[in-house]
Amino acid sequence: MLAWPAAGFSAGQPGLLQQEFVFESAPFPQCHAATIVETKDGLAAAWFGGRYEKSPDVGIWISRRLTGAWTAPVEVANGVQDPAVRFPCWNPVLFQPREGPLMLFYKVGPEPKRWWGMLMKSSDAGKTWTAPVRLPENILGPVKNKPVQLANGGILCGSSTEDHGWQVHFEETSDLGQTWKIFGPVPQPDGIAAIQPSILFHAENRLQAIGRTQQGRIFQVWSQDQGRNWGKMSLIGLPNPNSGIDAVTLQDGRQLLVYNHTEKSRSPLNLAASADGQDWQAALTLEDAAGQEFSYPAVIQSSDGLVHIVYTWNRTRIKHMVVDPGKLVLKPMEDGRWPP
């Protein structure tokens, strides 16, 4: 179980325990697309960093939180193909299965329409890594948000493609990435372009996926059979500025969602909660500064019950927040408007 130090930070919002930067300085000027996981030794976070998004020098960087502090960022993967060709890396995703090594998924390629999936593994909580392996043809792995592990042990990844319009699909591996099954693409009504699903658990073995769209709203889609088949996609009442979100099912069955509660910008960054994945209530405002960027969150619940959130902070740093979900004070949102 993780021991989290008592902290004086609250910002006047119940449940918000701690905020910190994963690093104060780094050998790269920009970073984006953070991911976080609990390992046997504590927390680990990863992101892509380089001169700028799409720059060939962009690699995957990792930091671990040991003895109360984050280690200095270390680059663990890059897009070097040969001495003359190097592509940028994208969207790392850390995942710790119930049994087996820590997994690091990421993408390599000149752009999202032409990238491919990669996988590395670590048996020592992220200190050292295996050589990267390219995933099979047409398999990307989790495209932004963490997978979930099903009751049968299968690891279900929310994925998506952008080469023939935006489409959502799901990929499952039962042997830690050796072989894969693809489910989808999900039926998307005309007018909905969606990517980057997060997967939530509900009663009666139902799964809900929610994520990013170009339509100014978050999408949802449901599965009644553990992700093999999915219903028709629809939009929910929460806004989305064409930017990544993330969500997690808590140990008590509630759903938590981190997202930008706006249709036009990547500030503010908000936390909402729901008992059923349909009726969402306002929980916290994590950031709110006009003209700045707070985006691409990742959220997990650690074994001690606390919630950990990492996200892009103005493209220059990765910020980490700690939340006690038992202390949140929820407020209703009317017509999707964030309460004052």
Coordinates of C-alpha atoms in Angstrom, one line a residue:
M1 CA 0.0 0.0 0.0
L2 CA 1.3 3.5 -0.8
A3 CA 1.9 5.8 2.1
W4 CA 1.1 9.4 1.1
P5 CA 2.5 12.2 3.2
A6 CA 0.1 14.5 4.9
A7 CA 0.1 17.8 3.0
G8 CA -1.1 21.3 3.6
F9 CA -2.4 21.8 0.1
S10 CA -6.1 22.1 -0.3
A11 CA -6.9 25.1 -2.5
G12 CA -10.1 25.3 -0.5
Q13 CA -11.6 22.3 -2.3
P14 CA -12.5 19.2 -0.2
G15 CA -10.7 16.1 -1.3
L16 CA -7.8 17.8 -3.0
L17 CA -4.8 16.7 -1.0
Q18 CA -1.6 17.4 -2.9
Q19 CA -0.1 19.0 -6.0
E20 CA 3.4 18.8 -7.4
F21 CA 5.4 18.8 -10.6
V22 CA 6.9 15.5 -11.6
F23 CA 10.0 17.5 -12.6
E24 CA 11.1 21.1 -12.3
S25 CA 13.6 21.0 -15.2
A26 CA 14.3 18.5 -18.0
P27 CA 16.5 18.1 -21.1
F28 CA 13.5 18.7 -23.4
P29 CA 11.6 21.9 -23.9
Q30 CA 8.1 20.4 -24.4
C31 CA 6.2 17.4 -23.1
H32 CA 2.7 16.0 -23.4
A33 CA 0.5 12.9 -22.9
A34 CA 1.3 11.7 -19.4
T35 CA 0.4 8.3 -18.0
I36 CA 0.6 7.0 -14.4
V37 CA 0.6 3.6 -12.8
E38 CA 1.1 2.0 -9.3
T39 CA 3.9 -0.5 -9.2
K40 CA 5.2 -2.7 -6.4
D41 CA 7.7 0.0 -5.5
G42 CA 5.3 3.0 -5.8
L43 CA 4.1 5.3 -8.6
A44 CA 5.6 5.6 -12.1
A45 CA 4.8 8.2 -14.7
A46 CA 5.7 8.5 -18.4
W47 CA 5.1 11.0 -21.2
F48 CA 6.6 12.0 -24.5
G49 CA 9.1 14.9 -24.6
G50 CA 11.2 16.7 -27.2
R51 CA 11.5 20.0 -29.0
Y52 CA 7.8 19.9 -29.9
E53 CA 5.1 17.5 -30.7
K54 CA 5.8 15.7 -34.0
S55 CA 9.5 16.6 -33.8
P56 CA 11.7 13.5 -34.7
D57 CA 13.7 13.9 -31.4
V58 CA 10.5 13.2 -29.3
G59 CA 11.0 10.2 -27.1
I60 CA 9.3 8.5 -24.2
W61 CA 10.5 9.6 -20.7
I62 CA 9.8 8.0 -17.3
S63 CA 10.0 9.1 -13.7
R64 CA 9.3 7.0 -10.6
R65 CA 8.2 8.3 -7.2
L66 CA 10.5 6.8 -4.6
T67 CA 10.9 7.8 -0.9
G68 CA 8.6 10.7 -1.3
A69 CA 10.1 12.3 -4.5
W70 CA 10.1 11.8 -8.2
T71 CA 13.3 10.6 -9.8
A72 CA 14.9 12.6 -12.6
P73 CA 13.3 11.9 -16.0
V74 CA 15.0 9.2 -18.0
E75 CA 14.4 8.5 -21.7
V76 CA 13.5 4.9 -22.2
A77 CA 12.4 4.8 -25.9
N78 CA 12.9 6.7 -29.1
G79 CA 11.9 6.5 -32.7
V80 CA 15.2 5.8 -34.3
Q81 CA 14.8 3.4 -37.3
D82 CA 18.3 3.5 -38.7
P83 CA 21.2 5.9 -38.7
A84 CA 19.4 8.2 -41.2
V85 CA 15.7 7.9 -40.1
R86 CA 14.1 8.9 -36.8
F87 CA 10.4 9.3 -36.1
P88 CA 8.7 10.9 -33.1
C89 CA 7.2 8.9 -30.3
W90 CA 3.6 9.4 -29.0
N91 CA 1.1 8.7 -26.2
P92 CA 2.8 6.3 -23.8
V93 CA 0.5 4.1 -21.6
L94 CA 1.7 2.4 -18.5
F95 CA -0.2 -0.7 -17.2
Q96 CA 0.5 -3.2 -14.4
P97 CA -1.4 -6.5 -14.9
R98 CA -2.5 -8.5 -11.9
E99 CA 0.4 -10.9 -12.7
G100 CA 3.4 -10.3 -14.8
P101 CA 5.7 -7.4 -15.7
L102 CA 4.9 -3.7 -15.9
M103 CA 3.9 -2.8 -19.5
L104 CA 4.7 0.3 -21.5
F105 CA 2.8 0.9 -24.7
Y106 CA 3.6 3.7 -27.0
K107 CA 3.4 4.7 -30.7
V108 CA 6.0 5.6 -33.3
G109 CA 5.5 7.3 -36.6
P110 CA 5.5 10.7 -38.4
E111 CA 1.9 11.4 -37.5
P112 CA -1.2 9.7 -35.9
K113 CA -2.4 8.6 -39.3
R114 CA 0.8 6.7 -40.0
W115 CA 2.0 5.6 -36.5
W116 CA 2.3 2.0 -35.2
G117 CA 2.2 0.4 -31.8
M118 CA 5.2 -0.6 -29.6
L119 CA 5.6 -2.5 -26.3
M120 CA 8.3 -2.7 -23.7
K121 CA 8.2 -4.6 -20.3
S122 CA 9.8 -4.1 -17.0
S123 CA 10.2 -6.7 -14.2
D124 CA 11.6 -4.2 -11.7
A125 CA 8.8 -1.6 -11.5
G126 CA 10.2 0.5 -14.3
K127 CA 13.9 0.7 -13.4
T128 CA 15.0 -1.3 -16.5
W129 CA 13.1 -2.3 -19.6
T130 CA 13.2 -4.9 -22.3
A131 CA 14.0 -4.0 -25.9
P132 CA 11.0 -2.5 -27.6
V133 CA 8.8 -4.8 -29.8
R134 CA 6.6 -3.7 -32.5
L135 CA 3.0 -4.8 -32.1
P136 CA 1.3 -6.9 -34.9
E137 CA 0.0 -5.3 -38.0
N138 CA -3.2 -3.2 -37.3
I139 CA -2.6 -3.4 -33.5
L140 CA -1.9 -0.1 -31.8
G141 CA -2.5 -1.1 -28.2
P142 CA -4.1 1.5 -25.9
V143 CA -4.0 4.6 -27.9
K144 CA -4.0 7.1 -25.0
N145 CA -5.7 5.8 -21.9
K146 CA -4.9 2.8 -19.7
P147 CA -6.3 -0.7 -20.4
V148 CA -8.5 -2.6 -18.0
Q149 CA -8.0 -6.2 -16.9
L150 CA -11.2 -8.3 -17.2
A151 CA -12.3 -11.1 -14.8
N152 CA -10.9 -13.7 -17.2
G153 CA -7.5 -12.1 -17.2
G154 CA -7.7 -10.5 -20.6
I155 CA -6.3 -7.0 -21.0
L156 CA -8.8 -4.9 -22.9
C157 CA -7.4 -1.7 -24.5
G158 CA -9.4 1.2 -25.8
S159 CA -7.9 2.2 -29.2
S160 CA -8.7 4.3 -32.2
T161 CA -7.5 5.2 -35.7
E162 CA -7.4 8.4 -37.6
D163 CA -6.3 7.3 -41.1
H164 CA -9.8 6.8 -42.5
G165 CA -11.7 9.3 -40.4
W166 CA -11.8 9.0 -36.6
Q167 CA -12.9 5.6 -35.5
V168 CA -13.0 3.8 -32.1
H169 CA -12.2 0.1 -31.7
F170 CA -10.9 -2.2 -28.9
E171 CA -8.1 -4.7 -28.7
E172 CA -7.6 -7.6 -26.2
T173 CA -4.6 -9.7 -25.3
S174 CA -4.7 -12.7 -22.9
D175 CA -0.9 -13.3 -23.0
L176 CA 0.7 -9.9 -22.2
G177 CA 0.8 -8.7 -25.7
Q178 CA 1.9 -11.8 -27.6
T179 CA -1.4 -12.3 -29.5
W180 CA -4.4 -10.0 -30.0
K181 CA -8.1 -9.8 -30.9
I182 CA -9.7 -6.7 -32.4
F183 CA -13.3 -5.7 -31.7
G184 CA -15.0 -3.0 -33.7
P185 CA -14.9 -0.4 -35.1
V186 CA -17.7 0.8 -32.9
P187 CA -20.8 2.0 -34.8
Q188 CA -20.6 5.8 -35.0
P189 CA -23.7 7.7 -36.1
D190 CA -23.1 10.2 -38.9
G191 CA -21.7 13.4 -37.5
I192 CA -19.7 11.8 -34.6
A193 CA -15.9 11.6 -35.0
A194 CA -14.4 10.0 -31.9
I195 CA -11.0 8.7 -30.6
Q196 CA -9.2 7.8 -27.4
P197 CA -11.7 5.8 -25.3
S198 CA -11.5 5.2 -21.5
I199 CA -13.1 2.0 -20.2
L200 CA -15.3 1.9 -17.1
F201 CA -16.9 -1.0 -15.2
H202 CA -20.6 -1.2 -14.3
A203 CA -22.9 -3.7 -12.7
E204 CA -23.9 -6.9 -14.5
N205 CA -20.6 -7.0 -16.3
R206 CA -21.4 -4.0 -18.5
L207 CA -18.6 -1.8 -19.8
Q208 CA -18.9 1.8 -20.7
A209 CA -16.4 3.7 -22.9
I210 CA -16.2 7.5 -23.0
G211 CA -13.8 9.8 -24.8
R212 CA -12.9 12.6 -27.1
T213 CA -14.8 13.9 -30.2
Q214 CA -14.8 16.7 -32.7
Q215 CA -18.4 17.5 -31.8
G216 CA -17.9 19.6 -28.6
R217 CA -19.2 16.7 -26.4
I218 CA -17.8 13.6 -24.8
F219 CA -19.0 10.3 -26.4
Q220 CA -20.2 7.2 -24.7
V221 CA -20.8 3.6 -25.9
W222 CA -21.7 0.5 -24.0
S223 CA -20.9 -3.2 -24.1
Q224 CA -22.9 -6.0 -22.5
D225 CA -20.4 -8.8 -23.2
Q226 CA -17.0 -7.6 -21.8
G227 CA -16.0 -5.6 -24.8
R228 CA -16.6 -8.1 -27.7
N229 CA -19.6 -6.1 -29.1
W230 CA -20.5 -2.5 -28.6
G231 CA -23.7 -0.6 -29.1
K232 CA -24.2 2.6 -31.0
M233 CA -22.2 5.6 -29.9
S234 CA -23.9 8.7 -28.6
L235 CA -22.9 12.0 -27.0
I236 CA -23.4 12.9 -23.4
G237 CA -24.1 16.3 -21.8
L238 CA -20.5 17.1 -20.9
P239 CA -18.4 19.3 -23.1
N240 CA -15.1 18.4 -24.9
P241 CA -12.8 20.8 -26.7
N242 CA -11.5 18.1 -29.0
S243 CA -9.0 17.1 -26.3
G244 CA -8.2 13.9 -24.5
I245 CA -9.9 12.8 -21.3
D246 CA -9.5 9.9 -18.8
A247 CA -11.7 8.2 -16.3
V248 CA -11.5 5.4 -13.7
T249 CA -14.0 3.1 -11.9
L250 CA -13.3 3.5 -8.1
Q251 CA -13.2 0.7 -5.6
D252 CA -16.6 1.8 -4.3
G253 CA -18.2 1.6 -7.8
R254 CA -18.4 5.3 -8.6
Q255 CA -16.9 6.7 -11.8
L256 CA -14.4 9.6 -11.9
L257 CA -13.8 11.6 -15.0
V258 CA -11.0 14.2 -15.6
Y259 CA -11.6 16.5 -18.6
N260 CA -11.7 20.1 -19.8
H261 CA -15.2 21.4 -19.0
T262 CA -15.3 23.6 -22.1
E263 CA -15.9 23.3 -25.8
K264 CA -13.2 25.7 -26.9
S265 CA -10.0 25.5 -24.9
R266 CA -7.8 23.3 -22.7
S267 CA -8.5 25.3 -19.6
P268 CA -10.1 24.7 -17.1
L269 CA -9.3 21.1 -16.2
N270 CA -12.0 19.5 -14.1
L271 CA -12.9 16.4 -12.1
A272 CA -16.5 15.0 -12.2
A273 CA -18.1 12.0 -10.5
S274 CA -21.0 9.7 -11.3
A275 CA -22.8 6.7 -9.8
D276 CA -24.0 5.4 -13.2
G277 CA -21.9 7.0 -15.9
Q278 CA -24.8 9.1 -17.0
D279 CA -25.5 11.7 -14.4
W280 CA -22.3 13.5 -13.7
Q281 CA -21.7 15.9 -10.8
A282 CA -19.0 18.5 -10.4
A283 CA -16.2 17.5 -8.0
L284 CA -13.1 19.7 -8.4
T285 CA -11.6 22.4 -10.5
L286 CA -8.0 21.3 -10.9
E287 CA -6.8 24.2 -13.0
D288 CA -8.4 27.3 -14.4
A289 CA -6.3 30.0 -16.1
A290 CA -7.4 31.6 -19.4
G291 CA -5.0 31.2 -22.3
Q292 CA -3.0 28.3 -20.7
E293 CA -3.1 24.6 -21.4
F294 CA -3.9 21.9 -18.9
S295 CA -4.7 18.8 -20.9
Y296 CA -4.4 15.1 -21.6
P297 CA -5.0 13.8 -18.1
A298 CA -4.5 10.3 -16.8
V299 CA -6.2 9.0 -13.7
I300 CA -5.8 5.9 -11.4
Q301 CA -6.8 4.8 -8.0
S302 CA -4.0 3.4 -5.9
S303 CA -4.3 0.5 -3.5
D304 CA -4.7 2.8 -0.5
G305 CA -7.8 4.3 -2.1
L306 CA -6.3 7.7 -3.1
V307 CA -6.7 9.0 -6.7
H308 CA -3.7 10.1 -8.7
I309 CA -4.0 12.4 -11.7
V310 CA -1.2 13.5 -14.0
Y311 CA -1.6 15.9 -16.9
T312 CA 0.2 18.3 -19.3
W313 CA 0.9 21.7 -17.7
N314 CA 1.5 24.3 -20.4
R315 CA 3.4 21.8 -22.5
T316 CA 6.5 22.4 -20.4
R317 CA 5.9 20.1 -17.3
I318 CA 3.8 17.2 -16.0
K319 CA 1.7 17.9 -13.0
H320 CA 0.6 15.4 -10.4
M321 CA -2.4 15.8 -8.1
V322 CA -3.6 13.6 -5.3
V323 CA -7.3 13.3 -4.4
D324 CA -9.2 11.6 -1.6
P325 CA -12.4 10.5 -3.3
G326 CA -14.1 9.9 0.0
K327 CA -13.8 13.6 0.9
L328 CA -15.2 15.1 -2.4
V329 CA -18.2 17.4 -2.1
L330 CA -20.2 17.0 -5.3
K331 CA -22.4 19.7 -6.9
P332 CA -25.0 19.2 -9.6
M333 CA -24.4 20.5 -13.0
E334 CA -27.5 22.0 -14.8
D335 CA -27.5 21.5 -18.5
G336 CA -23.9 20.6 -18.4
R337 CA -22.8 23.9 -16.9
W338 CA -20.1 23.8 -14.2
P339 CA -21.6 25.2 -11.0
P340 CA -20.2 28.5 -9.7

